[in-house]
Every structure is written in C-alpha cells, then in structure tokens.
C-alpha cells in the first residue's frame, strides 16, 4: 500500500475564509468519510484549540473528529489512544511547543502509530510544531536572523516521516533563514525546508507541491563549503554553494533528485468565479455606455443599486473561527 500524503503547514493557516489548506487536508483524509484524530499535545491552550479544529474539520465535511492528547510519555503508551490513531484516515498535529511534542510522542506507541498510519495510506498533517516534528530532525528552539551563526539553534529528533530533512516554520515571518542555514551547514546530508505561514508543503511519493499564500524555501547543501566544524561560539558561518529554491503555490519539487519539476499553475475555483463575475460586469458596463451614452460613474452607481437589491448569499467560508495556537 502506498504511503499517505504529508501536509506540512508553516503555521497560521487560514481558518476564517477560504481555508484552502484545511479543506485539502479533509479531502485527502476521505472527505465526508474522513475520520480525523487531532493531537494538540504541543499546544499550551486547553479545550479551545480542540474545539476550533473540531468545528473546522466538521464544517469541511469530516465524518468524525477525535482528540488524542497525551501529556506525558506514560499517557503516550495508552492503548485506547493508539487505537484511535489506528482507525484514523487523517492525523493532524497542532502548533505549540515542538520540543514538548517530540519529548512526549517520539519513541512511544503513539509516535509509532502515527508513522504506521502514514505507511498504510492515511494523511498526516501538522501546523507549526506539528510541521517540524514530521521531519527526521527539527529545531528545538533558537533565535532568528538572516546570517547563519554558530549555536543559533539546537536540534531534536522528529518522527522521521520525511527522512533526511529538517523543517522550520513561520519561516519568512520570523526571519529563520540564518538558523536553517546553520543547521544544513553543520549537517550537509539534510535538506533544509522553511515553510511560510498559511502555506503547506504537500508531499506525495517524494514529490513536494506547494499550497497557500506564501512559499516553501528549500536549501540543498549537498555541495556546500563551510567552516561550521571549527567556527567558535556565535561566529558567523561560511556557507558557500548552497542551492536555494523558493517555491510558491503551484510549484513542484522532487525531493529524491532535488530538482524543480515543471510548474503547474493552479487557479482557485472561487477566485476564478469572482474574476468571471467582474468580467461580466465590465462587459455589461461597456454595452450600457454604448447604448445609452451614460458616464461610467452613473453606471457604477446603477450596478451598486442592482447588487443591493439582489445580494449574494453569505459564503460558507466566512465562519468566525478564531486562530489557533501556532
């Protein structure tokens, strides 16, 4: 059976309007037949973070949403919690403290159940902390900045769903270029992956595709020249020859060969409908100008009056759900 997709989200995914990333997660989990297990262990929030994702996934059509929240390694051995993951078609890990998530989940039956779910075809997704833990290595904590410096961050083990990779999130928003460069300079066998907010790297069969408003940054250090092995304390690092890929929505990248694949432009159906409606309005205005010799300002006022008389129904993606812990 082929492995399931990974959805690696850079945090602060849209929960209010289009919800493009969360909608795609539910679809990958089976849509109206989706059985989703939410793991909020990383979050410092209480039931409210669970309630948010429960409501969001059900609005998108999921049949069942269950919470699996171990708060210690002992609880991560609970067979009842493992049983929930064994039945899930989708597993979603929330944001929060990635070191806490790794310390409680990695190397336990819960962690093994997440890996097994991915291997049997379930989709595994996560935002912020829940993104970083999907890689083989992850930053535990550290400072931001554009220049790589010795000791900018420390590393911890992830679940290894995406091997030979280190993932950082909130990438552009928190200026984490330097610390990802530091990591790949010290460990050139790893691919560095930085994911912006409201952006997801979706990995299927070693091919990464990008969904969302931002970009996924790939650092390939396989030919790096560096002094990381003897730089002192917090000294700036030499990092020459790193191949940089900045991938916006629609871009695809082969993680096995480390090559950009042909670019596929994706048009959101809702955006396409809005563009088509605007085009119809413009064409109608042109016809009215030609027929009645009215000025554009008069016609615009007339169009506004028409829309007020026949308003569009509210969209289902305007539900007022709050942002979670990222």
GROMACS .gro file of C-alpha atoms in nm:
model
  326
    1UNK     CA    1   0.000   0.000   0.000
    2UNK     CA    2   0.142   0.344  -0.090
    3UNK     CA    3   0.230   0.586   0.186
    4UNK     CA    4  -0.020   0.859   0.263
    5UNK     CA    5   0.046   1.225   0.186
    6UNK     CA    6   0.213   1.461   0.432
    7UNK     CA    7   0.075   1.811   0.480
    8UNK     CA    8   0.342   2.027   0.642
    9UNK     CA    9   0.197   2.369   0.731
   10UNK     CA   10   0.408   2.670   0.829
   11UNK     CA   11   0.159   2.790   1.092
   12UNK     CA   12  -0.120   3.049   1.099
   13UNK     CA   13  -0.318   2.870   0.827
   14UNK     CA   14  -0.636   3.048   0.717
   15UNK     CA   15  -0.924   2.939   0.941
   16UNK     CA   16  -1.171   3.215   0.858
   17UNK     CA   17  -1.231   3.248   0.485
   18UNK     CA   18  -1.113   3.014   0.211
   19UNK     CA   19  -0.948   2.758   0.444
   20UNK     CA   20  -0.776   2.616   0.137
   21UNK     CA   21  -0.517   2.415   0.328
   22UNK     CA   22  -0.753   2.267   0.588
   23UNK     CA   23  -1.006   2.188   0.314
   24UNK     CA   24  -0.740   1.997   0.122
   25UNK     CA   25  -0.644   1.807   0.437
   26UNK     CA   26  -1.003   1.689   0.492
   27UNK     CA   27  -1.032   1.591   0.126
   28UNK     CA   28  -0.710   1.386   0.149
   29UNK     CA   29  -0.846   1.217   0.463
   30UNK     CA   30  -1.155   1.098   0.276
   31UNK     CA   31  -1.392   1.396   0.267
   32UNK     CA   32  -1.732   1.301   0.405
   33UNK     CA   33  -1.588   0.968   0.520
   34UNK     CA   34  -1.287   1.121   0.694
   35UNK     CA   35  -1.204   1.005   1.047
   36UNK     CA   36  -0.962   1.263   1.182
   37UNK     CA   37  -0.757   1.239   1.501
   38UNK     CA   38  -0.631   1.575   1.636
   39UNK     CA   39  -0.315   1.570   1.851
   40UNK     CA   40  -0.293   1.901   2.044
   41UNK     CA   41  -0.009   1.793   2.277
   42UNK     CA   42   0.220   2.079   2.168
   43UNK     CA   43  -0.037   2.348   2.247
   44UNK     CA   44  -0.050   2.541   2.574
   45UNK     CA   45  -0.420   2.608   2.514
   46UNK     CA   46  -0.692   2.394   2.667
   47UNK     CA   47  -1.006   2.256   2.507
   48UNK     CA   48  -1.049   2.571   2.296
   49UNK     CA   49  -0.779   2.462   2.048
   50UNK     CA   50  -0.951   2.124   2.017
   51UNK     CA   51  -1.291   2.289   1.971
   52UNK     CA   52  -1.156   2.510   1.690
   53UNK     CA   53  -1.017   2.224   1.482
   54UNK     CA   54  -1.315   2.002   1.560
   55UNK     CA   55  -1.550   2.269   1.423
   56UNK     CA   56  -1.330   2.348   1.122
   57UNK     CA   57  -1.292   1.988   1.010
   58UNK     CA   58  -1.664   1.916   1.056
   59UNK     CA   59  -1.758   2.227   0.855
   60UNK     CA   60  -1.539   2.090   0.575
   61UNK     CA   61  -1.737   1.764   0.586
   62UNK     CA   62  -1.536   1.525   0.807
   63UNK     CA   63  -1.748   1.241   0.944
   64UNK     CA   64  -1.563   1.209   1.275
   65UNK     CA   65  -1.312   1.418   1.472
   66UNK     CA   66  -1.147   1.269   1.782
   67UNK     CA   67  -0.886   1.411   2.021
   68UNK     CA   68  -0.568   1.224   2.117
   69UNK     CA   69  -0.385   1.432   2.379
   70UNK     CA   70  -0.111   1.253   2.573
   71UNK     CA   71   0.052   1.487   2.828
   72UNK     CA   72   0.330   1.250   2.932
   73UNK     CA   73   0.524   0.960   2.787
   74UNK     CA   74   0.325   0.730   3.014
   75UNK     CA   75  -0.002   0.852   2.859
   76UNK     CA   76   0.155   0.807   2.514
   77UNK     CA   77   0.153   0.432   2.589
   78UNK     CA   78  -0.226   0.425   2.635
   79UNK     CA   79  -0.367   0.150   2.407
   80UNK     CA   80  -0.701   0.331   2.379
   81UNK     CA   81  -0.532   0.640   2.231
   82UNK     CA   82  -0.326   0.421   1.999
   83UNK     CA   83  -0.649   0.252   1.887
   84UNK     CA   84  -0.795   0.588   1.780
   85UNK     CA   85  -0.491   0.652   1.559
   86UNK     CA   86  -0.511   0.304   1.410
   87UNK     CA   87  -0.863   0.379   1.283
   88UNK     CA   88  -0.792   0.735   1.163
   89UNK     CA   89  -0.780   0.826   0.796
   90UNK     CA   90  -0.618   1.159   0.888
   91UNK     CA   91  -0.395   1.270   1.177
   92UNK     CA   92  -0.346   1.640   1.249
   93UNK     CA   93  -0.090   1.781   1.497
   94UNK     CA   94  -0.147   2.137   1.619
   95UNK     CA   95   0.105   2.412   1.684
   96UNK     CA   96   0.273   2.499   2.011
   97UNK     CA   97   0.597   2.374   2.165
   98UNK     CA   98   0.767   2.130   1.927
   99UNK     CA   99   1.019   2.015   2.189
  100UNK     CA  100   0.730   1.916   2.419
  101UNK     CA  101   0.562   1.731   2.133
  102UNK     CA  102   0.882   1.544   2.049
  103UNK     CA  103   0.963   1.466   2.415
  104UNK     CA  104   0.619   1.314   2.476
  105UNK     CA  105   0.543   1.143   2.144
  106UNK     CA  106   0.867   1.034   1.975
  107UNK     CA  107   0.968   0.676   2.050
  108UNK     CA  108   0.633   0.584   2.208
  109UNK     CA  109   0.340   0.373   2.083
  110UNK     CA  110   0.163   0.698   1.989
  111UNK     CA  111   0.461   0.804   1.775
  112UNK     CA  112   0.481   0.457   1.621
  113UNK     CA  113   0.106   0.468   1.543
  114UNK     CA  114   0.150   0.800   1.359
  115UNK     CA  115   0.428   0.650   1.147
  116UNK     CA  116   0.223   0.336   1.083
  117UNK     CA  117  -0.079   0.543   0.978
  118UNK     CA  118   0.135   0.726   0.721
  119UNK     CA  119   0.271   0.397   0.590
  120UNK     CA  120  -0.078   0.247   0.546
  121UNK     CA  121  -0.200   0.547   0.347
  122UNK     CA  122  -0.350   0.793   0.597
  123UNK     CA  123  -0.275   1.162   0.555
  124UNK     CA  124  -0.060   1.311   0.831
  125UNK     CA  125  -0.073   1.688   0.869
  126UNK     CA  126   0.054   1.939   1.116
  127UNK     CA  127   0.093   2.311   1.163
  128UNK     CA  128   0.390   2.494   1.319
  129UNK     CA  129   0.522   2.250   1.582
  130UNK     CA  130   0.314   1.980   1.416
  131UNK     CA  131   0.501   2.055   1.092
  132UNK     CA  132   0.856   2.044   1.230
  133UNK     CA  133   0.811   1.707   1.400
  134UNK     CA  134   0.734   1.538   1.067
  135UNK     CA  135   1.099   1.561   0.959
  136UNK     CA  136   1.385   1.344   1.080
  137UNK     CA  137   1.544   1.644   1.254
  138UNK     CA  138   1.392   1.968   1.382
  139UNK     CA  139   1.499   2.291   1.554
  140UNK     CA  140   1.416   2.266   1.923
  141UNK     CA  141   1.441   2.641   1.983
  142UNK     CA  142   1.666   2.929   1.882
  143UNK     CA  143   1.688   3.287   1.757
  144UNK     CA  144   1.600   3.442   1.423
  145UNK     CA  145   1.822   3.635   1.185
  146UNK     CA  146   1.944   3.626   0.825
  147UNK     CA  147   2.310   3.541   0.893
  148UNK     CA  148   2.395   3.183   0.994
  149UNK     CA  149   2.589   3.179   1.320
  150UNK     CA  150   2.728   2.904   1.534
  151UNK     CA  151   2.487   2.789   1.809
  152UNK     CA  152   2.184   2.976   1.673
  153UNK     CA  153   1.963   2.679   1.749
  154UNK     CA  154   1.966   2.329   1.890
  155UNK     CA  155   1.832   2.017   1.730
  156UNK     CA  156   1.591   1.745   1.837
  157UNK     CA  157   1.471   1.426   1.672
  158UNK     CA  158   1.145   1.429   1.478
  159UNK     CA  159   0.918   1.141   1.378
  160UNK     CA  160   1.111   1.079   1.057
  161UNK     CA  161   0.808   1.081   0.827
  162UNK     CA  162   1.020   1.288   0.589
  163UNK     CA  163   1.371   1.144   0.621
  164UNK     CA  164   1.696   1.333   0.569
  165UNK     CA  165   1.512   1.662   0.612
  166UNK     CA  166   1.496   1.942   0.868
  167UNK     CA  167   1.179   2.155   0.872
  168UNK     CA  168   1.138   2.507   1.010
  169UNK     CA  169   0.810   2.701   1.014
  170UNK     CA  170   0.686   3.064   1.036
  171UNK     CA  171   0.990   3.091   0.811
  172UNK     CA  172   0.980   3.432   0.642
  173UNK     CA  173   0.762   3.590   0.909
  174UNK     CA  174   1.015   3.518   1.188
  175UNK     CA  175   1.327   3.551   0.973
  176UNK     CA  176   1.458   3.199   1.026
  177UNK     CA  177   1.687   3.186   0.722
  178UNK     CA  178   2.004   3.202   0.931
  179UNK     CA  179   1.922   2.919   1.166
  180UNK     CA  180   1.818   2.685   0.884
  181UNK     CA  181   2.143   2.767   0.705
  182UNK     CA  182   2.332   2.693   1.025
  183UNK     CA  183   2.168   2.352   1.054
  184UNK     CA  184   2.242   2.243   0.696
  185UNK     CA  185   2.598   2.380   0.725
  186UNK     CA  186   2.651   2.153   1.023
  187UNK     CA  187   2.464   1.859   0.867
  188UNK     CA  188   2.501   1.878   0.486
  189UNK     CA  189   2.327   1.543   0.438
  190UNK     CA  190   1.996   1.711   0.529
  191UNK     CA  191   1.765   1.911   0.303
  192UNK     CA  192   1.658   2.231   0.475
  193UNK     CA  193   1.289   2.318   0.433
  194UNK     CA  194   1.145   2.650   0.553
  195UNK     CA  195   0.768   2.699   0.528
  196UNK     CA  196   0.592   3.035   0.544
  197UNK     CA  197   0.270   3.097   0.733
  198UNK     CA  198  -0.059   2.998   0.567
  199UNK     CA  199   0.143   2.775   0.336
  200UNK     CA  200   0.172   2.397   0.312
  201UNK     CA  201   0.427   2.164   0.160
  202UNK     CA  202   0.225   1.863   0.043
  203UNK     CA  203   0.445   1.557  -0.010
  204UNK     CA  204   0.328   1.258  -0.212
  205UNK     CA  205   0.574   0.990  -0.328
  206UNK     CA  206   0.876   1.217  -0.270
  207UNK     CA  207   0.723   1.499  -0.477
  208UNK     CA  208   0.655   1.822  -0.291
  209UNK     CA  209   0.385   2.060  -0.411
  210UNK     CA  210   0.303   2.400  -0.259
  211UNK     CA  211  -0.039   2.525  -0.147
  212UNK     CA  212  -0.112   2.860   0.015
  213UNK     CA  213  -0.025   3.230   0.020
  214UNK     CA  214   0.348   3.210   0.094
  215UNK     CA  215   0.640   3.000  -0.023
  216UNK     CA  216   0.840   2.693   0.069
  217UNK     CA  217   1.215   2.756   0.077
  218UNK     CA  218   1.446   2.462   0.004
  219UNK     CA  219   1.816   2.469   0.096
  220UNK     CA  220   2.022   2.196  -0.075
  221UNK     CA  221   2.368   2.186   0.090
  222UNK     CA  222   2.500   1.877  -0.088
  223UNK     CA  223   2.788   2.082  -0.237
  224UNK     CA  224   2.838   2.327   0.047
  225UNK     CA  225   3.171   2.470   0.152
  226UNK     CA  226   3.159   2.563   0.519
  227UNK     CA  227   3.367   2.627   0.829
  228UNK     CA  228   3.093   2.506   1.066
  229UNK     CA  229   3.323   2.235   1.205
  230UNK     CA  230   3.565   2.485   1.360
  231UNK     CA  231   3.375   2.817   1.394
  232UNK     CA  232   3.381   2.949   1.751
  233UNK     CA  233   3.088   3.029   1.979
  234UNK     CA  234   2.843   3.260   1.794
  235UNK     CA  235   3.070   3.342   1.498
  236UNK     CA  236   2.911   3.389   1.152
  237UNK     CA  237   2.943   3.076   0.940
  238UNK     CA  238   3.081   3.030   0.591
  239UNK     CA  239   2.808   2.873   0.378
  240UNK     CA  240   2.900   2.876   0.009
  241UNK     CA  241   2.750   2.668  -0.269
  242UNK     CA  242   2.411   2.606  -0.108
  243UNK     CA  243   2.143   2.571  -0.377
  244UNK     CA  244   1.835   2.781  -0.300
  245UNK     CA  245   1.483   2.706  -0.424
  246UNK     CA  246   1.192   2.938  -0.337
  247UNK     CA  247   0.868   2.764  -0.432
  248UNK     CA  248   0.534   2.950  -0.448
  249UNK     CA  249   0.192   2.793  -0.487
  250UNK     CA  250   0.177   2.555  -0.781
  251UNK     CA  251   0.549   2.475  -0.777
  252UNK     CA  252   0.656   2.110  -0.754
  253UNK     CA  253   0.991   1.975  -0.636
  254UNK     CA  254   1.137   1.624  -0.646
  255UNK     CA  255   1.290   1.562  -0.303
  256UNK     CA  256   1.469   1.250  -0.423
  257UNK     CA  257   1.655   1.408  -0.716
  258UNK     CA  258   1.643   1.759  -0.561
  259UNK     CA  259   1.516   1.909  -0.887
  260UNK     CA  260   1.238   2.153  -0.975
  261UNK     CA  261   0.960   1.990  -1.176
  262UNK     CA  262   0.755   2.161  -1.450
  263UNK     CA  263   0.549   2.439  -1.297
  264UNK     CA  264   0.174   2.388  -1.286
  265UNK     CA  265  -0.041   2.699  -1.243
  266UNK     CA  266  -0.334   2.638  -1.009
  267UNK     CA  267  -0.647   2.850  -1.034
  268UNK     CA  268  -0.870   2.854  -0.728
  269UNK     CA  269  -1.234   2.789  -0.839
  270UNK     CA  270  -1.369   3.063  -0.612
  271UNK     CA  271  -1.120   3.317  -0.743
  272UNK     CA  272  -1.198   3.214  -1.099
  273UNK     CA  273  -1.570   3.270  -1.036
  274UNK     CA  274  -1.501   3.615  -0.892
  275UNK     CA  275  -1.286   3.707  -1.192
  276UNK     CA  276  -1.556   3.586  -1.431
  277UNK     CA  277  -1.822   3.791  -1.247
  278UNK     CA  278  -1.606   4.102  -1.267
  279UNK     CA  279  -1.557   4.040  -1.638
  280UNK     CA  280  -1.933   4.014  -1.693
  281UNK     CA  281  -1.984   4.344  -1.506
  282UNK     CA  282  -1.726   4.517  -1.725
  283UNK     CA  283  -1.878   4.379  -2.045
  284UNK     CA  284  -2.225   4.490  -1.934
  285UNK     CA  285  -2.095   4.837  -1.849
  286UNK     CA  286  -1.938   4.866  -2.195
  287UNK     CA  287  -2.269   4.771  -2.357
  288UNK     CA  288  -2.461   5.021  -2.141
  289UNK     CA  289  -2.219   5.301  -2.226
  290UNK     CA  290  -2.257   5.225  -2.595
  291UNK     CA  291  -2.637   5.201  -2.572
  292UNK     CA  292  -2.723   5.499  -2.350
  293UNK     CA  293  -2.419   5.720  -2.364
  294UNK     CA  294  -2.417   5.725  -1.980
  295UNK     CA  295  -2.098   5.803  -1.790
  296UNK     CA  296  -1.911   5.519  -1.614
  297UNK     CA  297  -1.980   5.678  -1.270
  298UNK     CA  298  -2.357   5.671  -1.332
  299UNK     CA  299  -2.339   5.309  -1.443
  300UNK     CA  300  -2.133   5.211  -1.140
  301UNK     CA  301  -2.397   5.360  -0.908
  302UNK     CA  302  -2.666   5.175  -1.101
  303UNK     CA  303  -2.470   4.848  -1.064
  304UNK     CA  304  -2.436   4.901  -0.689
  305UNK     CA  305  -2.810   4.956  -0.656
  306UNK     CA  306  -2.875   4.637  -0.851
  307UNK     CA  307  -2.646   4.436  -0.624
  308UNK     CA  308  -2.812   4.575  -0.311
  309UNK     CA  309  -3.150   4.469  -0.445
  310UNK     CA  310  -3.022   4.117  -0.515
  311UNK     CA  311  -2.740   4.047  -0.268
  312UNK     CA  312  -2.525   3.736  -0.298
  313UNK     CA  313  -2.583   3.478  -0.023
  314UNK     CA  314  -2.323   3.461   0.250
  315UNK     CA  315  -2.035   3.228   0.172
  316UNK     CA  316  -1.981   2.926   0.394
  317UNK     CA  317  -1.615   3.019   0.436
  318UNK     CA  318  -1.693   3.332   0.639
  319UNK     CA  319  -1.748   3.138   0.963
  320UNK     CA  320  -1.595   3.328   1.258
  321UNK     CA  321  -1.350   3.071   1.391
  322UNK     CA  322  -1.053   3.209   1.581
  323UNK     CA  323  -0.691   3.145   1.500
  324UNK     CA  324  -0.529   2.868   1.699
  325UNK     CA  325  -0.201   2.827   1.885
  326UNK     CA  326   0.079   2.834   1.631
   0.00000   0.00000   0.00000
